[in-house]
Amino acid sequence: MKILGINAYHANASAALVIDGQLVTAVEEERFNRVKYAAGFPVNAIRHCLAEVGLTLQEIDHVAIPRNPWARLATKLFYAVRMPRFTLDRFRAMKQFKGIHEDLAAACDVDPKAIRAQLHRIEHHVAHLASAFFVSPFDRAAVLSTDGLGDFASTMWATGEGNRLKVHGAVAFPHSLGLYYTALSQYLGFWKFGDEYKVMGLAAYGEPTHVEEFRRIVKADGGKGFALGLQYFCHHRTGPEMTWQENGKTPVLGQLFSPYLEERLGKTRTADEPVGKKHQDIAASMQAVLEEAYFRLLNQLHQTTRQSQACLAGGVAFNCVANGKIFDNTPFSQVYVQPAAGDAGLAVGAAYYVYHQILGQPRSFVMDHAYWGPQFTPEAIAQALENGRTKVSSLGVRKLSDEELVCATAKHIADGKIVGWFQGRAEWGPRALGNRSILVDPRRAEMKDILNQRIKRRETFRPFAPSIREEATGQFFERSHPSPFMNLAYSVRPEKRAIIPAPTHVDGTGRLQTVSRQTNPRYWALIKEFEKLTGVPVLLNTSFNENEPIVLTPQEAINCFLRTRMDVLVLGNYVVEKPLLASPPGEATAAGARLGNAG
Ligand SMILES: [Fe+2]
């Protein structure tokens, strides 16, 4: 049984292949076309899925699409009359879905009539719920999906049991925690699609001084958990206006907040205006009220389901700060958030919904790691190095044994070098989890600035994340519940904060990745070796990129290494080193950066 899941005509376009209940591969289109959050039809991702196992499109039995134009038809018709432009956009989207056979056939260069796969349209949030539960380690769980908007709903909750999902309720347009967060991010001057996580980072600097006002923006609402104070918004009058840039690949969301929000909170921050205390406090208030609504939803869900495990999906499930507090604010004792909790994950969710809920097949798969993307052979890596020979050879390329590689890399990191680490299969989801990562010494407080000056060039208030050897989690963090996909933030133990200052955020938390020996033995061994050298079982791990989607191919890794002031590149078993560069005035040297108190 071969099922192809496709998230198409929507941001975070992606494809996933499930064969006999086992996930074979899953990847976002952005990794191929190099457009962040790419929408449109995931031609390259689909081609990769088929090529990975040498299948043709004609051999696929089912195609699952996470969108159902007929879902919530009554609500859609109600708003269709009020929002003609939005309705026209929806109509165009529906027309695109009618052409899915043709687009699939064109992507794979076959005659549309040759496709024998059955097409399934799965409602957006149902696919989110499926993406959270059907690949979780739990046989039973409460399941929650919360995001901006999909098929005219923003939130849906269910009980998952075995191979079934039972949906209990939903919150329909225009009420949406995702749109709330996006609207306030816009107000704070962060307009780019996907910028919400920046505001989550900013929130840690502020005090929630506007909570009372924000409780009118997101109100508690009995059985639904929340309702928006619609006077603060305009999307319910005009529809969330989505336009597309870069040949229709990048989504741009129009203004969601109304003039009333500015009346209440003051003028919006312009993009070039410095971020001040007021903005920090507004971000903190926004985050605090999001958490209140999120925990209300989860507590109600617990009352309905009486489960102690929760599976979460939707864009809001990327709010690692809120996720990390679930244990203290709800009765849930275990939480699972798969690595592509946002819309890319719909491809996996739709495919598994077809396999279990529609076809009635039993569960046999757990997503316990994120390494489902493309991989490259040692020969392909060697070829990429050969292609860049004129530039790379002067730097010296060494091929090391596994053991030598881990020892040499750990030493580079401990010596204060910035190391690009490219191994195995690319990560599924937006986080680099030790296969397409830039790694540095977490003990050096200056590393945050050095990374920003040399490579990342991102807002200085954004935190960097720690990867920790799974077994040591409780020694450094106040919780040890696994966080393999960097979707939970915990407090770093107060006595450890000075030991790992670089990935400890201003509020003392870290958005950690717990690294398991079973699921990524090479990355685990690297952390262990670093621990041998320094006494610290933690690395600072940031994505291998420079303001672009995470690198996918060895060539992209080499280009990023050469383009930036990265010191060392580790590609499979090959190591490339740059000579130590003189630092420009005003920049701390990586190798000379002051060490925290090693412990
Ligand atoms: Fe979604």
XYZ file of C-alpha atoms and ligand atoms in Angstrom:
600
model
C 0.000 0.000 0.000
C 1.706 3.162 -1.225
C 0.339 6.526 -0.118
C 1.672 9.883 -1.258
C 0.759 12.820 1.008
C 1.029 16.270 -0.545
C 0.657 19.709 1.031
C 0.094 21.852 -2.052
C -1.111 25.345 -3.016
C -0.391 26.443 0.518
C 2.602 27.706 2.518
C 5.130 25.054 3.590
C 4.431 22.880 0.557
C 5.742 19.367 1.155
C 5.416 15.709 0.230
C 5.661 12.445 2.151
C 5.605 8.800 1.147
C 4.127 6.082 3.352
C 4.501 2.451 2.288
C 2.656 -0.243 4.242
C 2.344 2.090 7.198
C 6.038 3.034 7.350
C 7.157 6.577 6.598
C 9.753 6.292 3.850
C 10.616 9.954 3.348
C 9.195 13.420 3.926
C 10.547 16.773 2.792
C 9.553 20.406 2.315
C 9.651 21.978 -1.139
C 11.632 24.964 0.229
C 14.703 22.752 0.626
C 14.778 22.260 -3.137
C 13.612 25.567 -4.584
C 15.405 27.579 -1.853
C 12.376 29.820 -1.170
C 11.603 29.914 2.547
C 8.100 28.637 3.416
C 7.604 27.908 -0.297
C 4.016 27.401 -1.382
C 2.682 26.218 -4.741
C 2.903 22.652 -5.948
C 5.770 20.636 -4.394
C 7.121 19.271 -7.658
C 10.634 18.564 -6.370
C 9.468 17.066 -3.079
C 7.143 14.674 -4.930
C 9.879 13.676 -7.368
C 12.213 13.020 -4.443
C 9.622 10.814 -2.677
C 9.236 8.618 -5.742
C 12.950 8.534 -6.605
C 13.885 7.595 -3.040
C 12.438 4.107 -3.574
C 12.432 3.977 -7.362
C 8.651 4.215 -7.742
C 6.684 5.755 -10.569
C 3.569 7.834 -9.998
C 1.514 5.087 -11.627
C 2.511 2.741 -8.811
C 1.054 4.968 -6.069
C -2.233 3.601 -4.665
C -3.534 6.678 -2.831
C -2.840 10.399 -2.924
C -3.809 12.338 0.206
C -4.352 16.119 0.101
C -4.806 18.016 3.386
C -7.534 20.315 2.225
C -11.236 19.815 1.763
C -13.028 22.676 0.027
C -16.372 21.273 1.176
C -15.525 21.318 4.894
C -17.477 23.913 6.922
C -19.491 24.878 3.906
C -22.205 26.684 5.894
C -19.635 28.970 7.587
C -17.933 29.573 4.258
C -21.214 30.529 2.586
C -22.064 32.855 5.477
C -18.808 34.765 5.035
C -18.766 34.446 1.239
C -21.466 37.102 0.964
C -19.619 39.501 3.293
C -16.110 39.085 1.857
C -16.296 38.930 -1.939
C -12.543 39.295 -2.543
C -11.690 36.583 -0.037
C -14.353 34.378 -1.589
C -12.797 34.890 -4.999
C -9.404 33.804 -3.582
C -11.012 30.699 -2.096
C -12.709 29.959 -5.397
C -9.344 30.153 -7.167
C -7.845 27.819 -4.566
C -10.664 25.336 -5.130
C -10.044 25.470 -8.864
C -6.380 24.649 -8.258
C -7.407 21.563 -6.336
C -9.538 20.394 -9.208
C -6.374 20.340 -11.299
C -4.354 18.217 -8.938
C -4.289 15.211 -11.277
C -2.879 17.372 -14.043
C -0.285 18.992 -11.762
C 0.793 15.612 -10.404
C 1.074 14.170 -13.888
C 3.069 17.186 -15.096
C 5.401 16.974 -12.088
C 6.167 13.357 -12.881
C 5.993 13.674 -16.648
C 3.212 11.111 -17.125
C -0.194 11.144 -18.790
C -2.889 12.173 -16.229
C -4.966 9.210 -17.413
C -2.185 6.850 -16.323
C -2.629 7.821 -12.642
C -4.597 5.094 -10.929
C -4.231 6.414 -7.373
C -7.384 7.259 -5.489
C -7.460 10.916 -4.422
C -8.493 11.756 -0.842
C -9.237 15.269 0.419
C -8.684 15.438 4.170
C -9.794 18.493 6.125
C -6.829 20.674 7.151
C -7.095 20.270 10.928
C -8.032 16.620 10.699
C -4.741 16.116 8.834
C -2.942 18.095 11.571
C -4.518 15.871 14.249
C -3.490 12.778 12.288
C 0.066 14.120 11.903
C 0.284 14.500 15.662
C -1.279 11.258 16.848
C -0.774 8.520 14.270
C 3.031 8.844 14.355
C 3.196 9.345 18.139
C 4.396 6.661 20.549
C 0.986 6.641 22.281
C -1.841 4.164 21.802
C -4.240 6.675 23.371
C -3.927 10.428 23.641
C -5.687 13.759 23.674
C -4.953 15.522 20.390
C -5.030 19.261 19.703
C -4.420 21.228 16.522
C -4.133 25.024 16.721
C -2.991 27.360 13.987
C -3.962 30.375 11.906
C -6.618 29.060 9.594
C -7.204 25.976 7.477
C -10.472 24.940 5.818
C -12.110 27.772 7.768
C -11.176 26.425 11.193
C -8.333 27.446 13.486
C -8.488 24.801 16.196
C -9.684 21.236 16.486
C -9.452 18.622 19.216
C -9.908 14.901 19.373
C -9.231 11.665 21.168
C -6.796 9.367 19.462
C -7.151 5.672 20.184
C -5.346 2.963 18.237
C -5.959 3.622 14.568
C -8.893 6.015 15.134
C -9.305 9.713 15.741
C -12.554 10.918 17.250
C -13.012 14.666 16.764
C -14.826 16.394 19.634
C -14.938 19.992 18.507
C -13.436 22.871 16.611
C -13.133 26.651 16.620
C -14.181 28.176 13.317
C -13.180 31.376 11.513
C -12.722 34.183 12.487
C -11.514 33.117 15.946
C -7.918 31.953 15.817
C -4.953 31.889 18.182
C -2.613 31.693 15.214
C -4.078 34.800 13.575
C -3.977 36.573 16.953
C -0.256 35.874 17.251
C 0.343 36.907 13.642
C -1.698 40.109 14.030
C 0.278 41.186 17.103
C 3.560 40.217 15.423
C 2.573 42.553 12.572
C 1.748 45.275 15.087
C 5.249 44.837 16.539
C 6.788 45.319 13.094
C 7.325 41.668 12.127
C 5.435 41.310 8.873
C 7.188 38.455 7.154
C 5.360 35.160 6.887
C 6.672 32.911 9.667
C 8.051 35.762 11.828
C 5.956 34.815 14.868
C 8.767 32.807 16.459
C 10.876 35.969 16.602
C 8.224 37.626 18.754
C 8.155 34.564 21.002
C 11.905 35.130 21.552
C 11.331 38.835 22.210
C 8.633 38.112 24.810
C 11.247 36.800 27.260
C 12.703 40.318 27.612
C 9.455 41.988 28.662
C 6.962 42.086 31.495
C 3.336 41.131 30.777
C 2.124 44.614 31.754
C -0.765 44.679 29.260
C -2.379 41.399 30.229
C -5.761 42.951 31.078
C -5.988 44.556 27.652
C -4.888 41.323 26.005
C -7.583 39.389 27.843
C -10.044 41.500 25.870
C -8.181 40.636 22.636
C -8.351 36.894 23.408
C -11.300 36.184 25.682
C -12.121 33.051 27.586
C -15.166 31.471 25.984
C -16.775 28.602 27.834
C -16.655 25.344 25.925
C -14.561 26.738 23.067
C -11.629 27.842 25.197
C -11.239 31.251 23.555
C -12.810 33.875 21.314
C -11.160 36.897 19.724
C -12.281 40.415 20.619
C -13.072 41.124 16.997
C -12.936 44.904 17.357
C -9.132 44.534 17.463
C -9.039 42.724 14.103
C -10.124 43.236 10.510
C -9.757 39.772 8.996
C -13.383 38.894 9.787
C -14.502 41.792 7.593
C -12.046 41.479 4.724
C -10.767 37.918 5.061
C -7.098 37.227 5.777
C -5.629 38.661 2.607
C -2.905 36.419 1.204
C -0.755 37.561 -1.696
C 2.201 35.786 -3.231
C 5.712 36.909 -4.087
C 8.659 35.244 -5.841
C 6.615 33.738 -8.671
C 3.780 32.791 -6.389
C 6.008 30.834 -4.031
C 6.208 33.082 -0.946
C 3.032 33.880 0.975
C 2.512 37.423 2.252
C -0.309 37.966 4.708
C -2.146 41.316 4.692
C -2.787 43.382 7.829
C -4.884 41.496 10.354
C -5.287 44.079 13.129
C -7.732 46.997 13.114
C -7.107 50.690 13.921
C -8.697 49.990 17.312
C -5.604 47.996 18.344
C -3.459 51.081 17.723
C -5.971 53.219 19.627
C -5.523 50.941 22.619
C -1.795 50.111 22.439
C -0.352 53.102 20.581
C 1.234 53.296 17.174
C 2.615 50.215 15.505
C 6.353 49.688 15.393
C 7.822 50.394 11.976
C 10.309 47.891 10.572
C 13.299 50.235 11.086
C 12.267 51.408 14.573
C 14.431 50.000 17.379
C 12.778 47.388 19.571
C 12.138 49.046 22.930
C 10.769 48.196 26.351
C 7.203 48.882 25.200
C 7.530 46.318 22.411
C 9.078 43.793 24.768
C 6.189 44.230 27.208
C 3.588 43.883 24.478
C 5.288 40.704 23.235
C 5.374 39.359 26.808
C 1.681 40.182 27.305
C 0.762 38.570 24.004
C 2.673 35.409 24.909
C 1.165 35.297 28.419
C -2.395 35.493 27.094
C -1.674 32.967 24.355
C -0.499 30.589 27.068
C -3.665 31.200 29.120
C -5.864 30.317 26.140
C -3.677 27.346 25.173
C -3.776 25.880 28.680
C -7.542 26.454 28.880
C -7.953 24.487 25.663
C -5.698 21.743 26.959
C -7.434 21.564 30.336
C -10.818 21.315 28.650
C -9.412 18.656 26.359
C -8.161 16.738 29.360
C -11.619 16.893 30.951
C -13.129 15.547 27.739
C -10.602 12.806 27.080
C -9.184 11.944 30.529
C -5.887 11.047 28.860
C -2.502 11.858 30.379
C -0.735 12.099 27.005
C -1.168 15.006 24.627
C -0.244 15.172 20.932
C -0.041 18.658 19.478
C 0.107 20.088 15.963
C -0.557 23.277 14.025
C 1.622 26.384 13.963
C 0.868 27.198 17.614
C 2.421 23.854 18.580
C 5.761 25.415 17.597
C 5.397 27.727 20.591
C 8.048 25.868 22.568
C 7.751 28.312 25.489
C 4.084 27.430 25.994
C 4.731 23.725 25.343
C 7.410 23.623 28.034
C 4.904 24.920 30.605
C 2.183 22.363 29.815
C 3.347 20.046 32.613
C 2.909 22.793 35.213
C -0.393 24.117 33.906
C -2.360 21.047 32.834
C -2.726 17.440 34.030
C -0.821 16.122 30.988
C 2.334 14.250 31.906
C 3.568 13.398 28.400
C 3.611 15.593 25.322
C 4.433 14.656 21.727
C 4.945 17.247 19.000
C 6.245 15.815 15.738
C 9.061 17.823 14.101
C 6.953 19.300 11.274
C 4.090 20.432 13.511
C 3.183 23.228 11.079
C 1.625 22.904 7.664
C 4.468 20.909 6.094
C 3.462 18.098 8.452
C 0.032 17.948 6.814
C 1.532 15.760 4.073
C 2.373 13.103 6.665
C -0.907 13.601 8.524
C -3.087 13.258 5.429
C -1.236 10.108 4.338
C -1.611 8.458 7.764
C -5.257 9.509 8.017
C -5.915 7.618 4.797
C -3.934 4.598 5.987
C -5.571 4.290 9.417
C -8.894 6.082 9.520
C -10.035 5.433 5.951
C -8.386 2.116 5.153
C -8.553 0.767 8.720
C -4.955 -0.424 8.822
C -3.328 -0.982 12.254
C -0.586 1.276 13.669
C 3.003 0.115 13.296
C 5.094 3.278 13.051
C 6.481 5.816 15.538
C 8.275 8.972 14.427
C 11.061 8.988 16.986
C 13.495 11.005 14.893
C 13.349 13.747 12.292
C 15.750 12.381 9.695
C 13.344 11.720 6.820
C 14.750 14.010 4.139
C 17.191 13.405 1.278
C 20.633 11.955 1.908
C 23.835 11.963 -0.105
C 26.384 9.197 -0.564
C 30.053 9.634 0.391
C 30.735 9.651 -3.359
C 28.319 12.545 -3.870
C 30.007 14.447 -1.042
C 33.455 13.733 -2.510
C 32.206 14.893 -5.902
C 30.874 18.147 -4.438
C 34.252 18.772 -2.805
C 35.955 17.973 -6.104
C 33.629 20.421 -7.909
C 34.679 23.157 -5.521
C 38.285 21.990 -5.658
C 39.857 25.281 -6.656
C 38.316 27.013 -3.673
C 38.361 24.205 -1.155
C 41.654 22.438 -1.880
C 43.751 25.389 -0.762
C 42.109 24.965 2.627
C 42.966 21.290 2.904
C 40.418 18.481 2.906
C 40.950 15.504 5.210
C 38.978 12.267 5.273
C 38.818 10.810 8.780
C 37.591 7.601 10.365
C 34.356 7.827 12.377
C 36.260 8.004 15.639
C 38.797 10.551 14.399
C 35.991 12.660 12.982
C 34.141 12.895 16.263
C 37.357 13.653 18.221
C 38.594 16.288 15.765
C 35.196 18.004 15.537
C 34.665 18.080 19.296
C 38.124 19.623 19.704
C 37.387 22.292 17.096
C 34.183 23.204 18.919
C 35.905 23.243 22.312
C 38.603 25.472 20.787
C 35.938 28.025 19.911
C 35.582 27.306 16.197
C 32.304 27.627 14.277
C 31.650 24.215 12.755
C 29.260 23.387 9.903
C 28.066 19.820 10.492
C 26.475 18.008 7.543
C 25.539 14.346 8.041
C 23.062 11.737 6.808
C 19.463 12.507 5.988
C 18.118 16.049 6.101
C 15.743 16.928 8.908
C 11.977 16.954 8.409
C 10.543 20.172 9.835
C 12.058 23.602 10.406
C 14.668 22.707 13.035
C 18.213 21.575 12.375
C 18.634 18.602 14.695
C 22.228 17.573 14.220
C 22.347 16.611 10.534
C 22.324 20.093 8.922
C 23.579 22.145 11.882
C 26.096 24.814 12.754
C 27.653 23.889 16.089
C 29.595 25.983 18.582
C 30.767 25.875 22.188
C 27.826 26.707 24.517
C 30.207 27.779 27.323
C 31.307 30.893 25.471
C 28.792 33.689 26.071
C 30.188 35.682 23.141
C 29.309 32.944 20.692
C 25.824 34.355 20.182
C 27.241 37.645 18.897
C 29.979 35.916 16.938
C 27.466 33.691 15.155
C 25.336 36.700 14.332
C 28.268 38.783 13.101
C 29.818 36.039 11.041
C 26.911 34.031 9.678
C 23.360 34.381 10.883
C 22.833 38.162 10.988
C 19.578 37.770 12.837
C 17.932 39.935 15.486
C 20.124 39.993 18.582
C 17.188 39.231 20.901
C 16.612 35.818 19.343
C 17.978 32.910 21.362
C 20.124 30.036 20.125
C 19.263 26.502 21.110
C 21.119 23.810 23.049
C 21.453 20.150 22.061
C 21.995 17.990 25.127
C 22.932 14.358 25.505
C 19.552 12.875 26.420
C 20.761 11.156 29.599
C 22.078 14.452 31.017
C 18.891 16.487 30.488
C 17.868 16.557 34.155
C 21.333 17.704 35.237
C 21.063 20.908 33.228
C 17.303 21.506 32.915
C 14.511 21.558 35.440
C 12.704 18.874 33.455
C 13.931 15.731 31.776
C 10.892 14.872 29.627
C 12.392 14.257 26.141
C 12.386 17.099 23.625
C 13.908 15.402 20.571
C 12.532 17.939 18.084
C 13.281 21.248 19.876
C 9.596 21.883 20.442
C 9.774 22.426 24.198
C 11.631 25.064 26.229
C 12.605 24.347 29.833
C 14.319 26.387 32.527
C 18.043 25.791 32.706
C 18.938 24.954 36.286
C 20.095 28.229 37.917
C 23.484 26.774 38.851
C 24.092 25.691 35.241
C 23.202 28.962 33.503
C 26.730 30.344 33.777
C 28.099 27.075 32.384
C 26.089 27.243 29.153
C 25.437 30.996 28.751
C 25.337 31.043 24.933
C 22.155 28.961 24.465
C 20.488 30.122 27.711
C 17.847 32.737 26.918
C 17.469 35.943 28.927
C 14.672 34.358 31.007
C 16.865 31.388 31.915
C 15.211 28.944 29.520
C 16.556 26.876 26.644
C 14.663 25.480 23.631
C 16.454 22.211 23.949
C 16.987 19.195 21.724
C 17.507 15.994 23.682
C 19.829 13.827 21.600
C 19.379 10.076 21.695
C 22.144 7.569 21.046
C 19.632 5.330 19.243
C 18.294 7.867 16.766
C 21.429 9.904 15.982
C 24.492 7.936 17.186
C 27.034 10.176 15.447
C 25.661 13.420 16.881
C 25.308 11.781 20.296
C 28.953 10.626 20.103
C 30.073 14.141 19.183
C 28.325 15.607 22.232
C 29.796 12.842 24.399
C 33.281 13.608 23.102
C 32.770 17.330 23.747
C 31.690 16.389 27.264
C 34.923 14.391 27.712
C 36.944 17.459 26.773
C 34.963 20.057 28.705
C 32.691 18.363 31.244
C 29.658 19.834 29.457
C 27.214 17.498 27.594
C 25.736 20.344 25.559
C 26.399 21.960 22.163
C 24.893 25.138 20.790
C 23.029 24.027 17.657
C 21.720 26.407 15.034
C 20.519 25.656 11.527
C 23.061 25.309 8.720
C 22.074 28.310 6.600
C 22.508 32.016 6.137
C 19.087 33.686 5.797
C 17.786 30.955 3.488
C 16.173 27.544 3.910
C 18.449 25.040 5.680
C 21.086 23.669 3.276
C 20.050 20.426 1.647
C 22.937 19.308 -0.570
C 26.692 19.022 0.054
C 27.195 21.740 -2.560
C 24.923 24.142 -0.683
C 26.817 23.373 2.524
C 30.145 24.089 0.806
C 28.782 27.324 -0.666
C 27.495 28.480 2.724
C 30.856 27.590 4.308
C 32.802 29.553 1.692
C 30.399 32.507 1.675
C 30.396 33.007 5.434
C 33.052 33.193 8.125
C 32.503 29.630 9.317
C 35.795 28.045 10.476
C 35.350 24.329 9.845
C 33.114 22.272 7.572
C 32.416 18.624 8.369
C 30.730 16.867 5.446
C 30.164 13.200 6.205
C 33.685 12.009 7.061
C 35.440 14.915 5.325
C 36.771 17.890 7.265
C 37.659 21.222 5.664
C 39.314 23.927 7.732
C 39.846 27.584 7.049
C 42.944 29.252 8.454
C 42.164 31.297 11.556
C 40.980 34.652 10.232
C 41.889 37.979 11.689
C 38.737 39.460 13.164
C 37.525 42.872 12.071
C 37.732 45.602 14.694
C 34.948 45.306 17.249
C 34.396 41.592 16.776
C 35.313 39.155 19.480
C 37.418 36.300 18.110
C 35.685 32.980 18.193
C 38.742 31.064 19.290
C 39.634 33.654 21.882
C 36.151 34.080 23.291
C 35.962 33.981 27.050
C 34.903 30.693 28.548
C 32.071 30.354 31.003
C 32.806 28.401 34.155
C 33.214 24.880 32.902
C 31.564 22.358 35.151
Fe -2.328 24.480 9.567
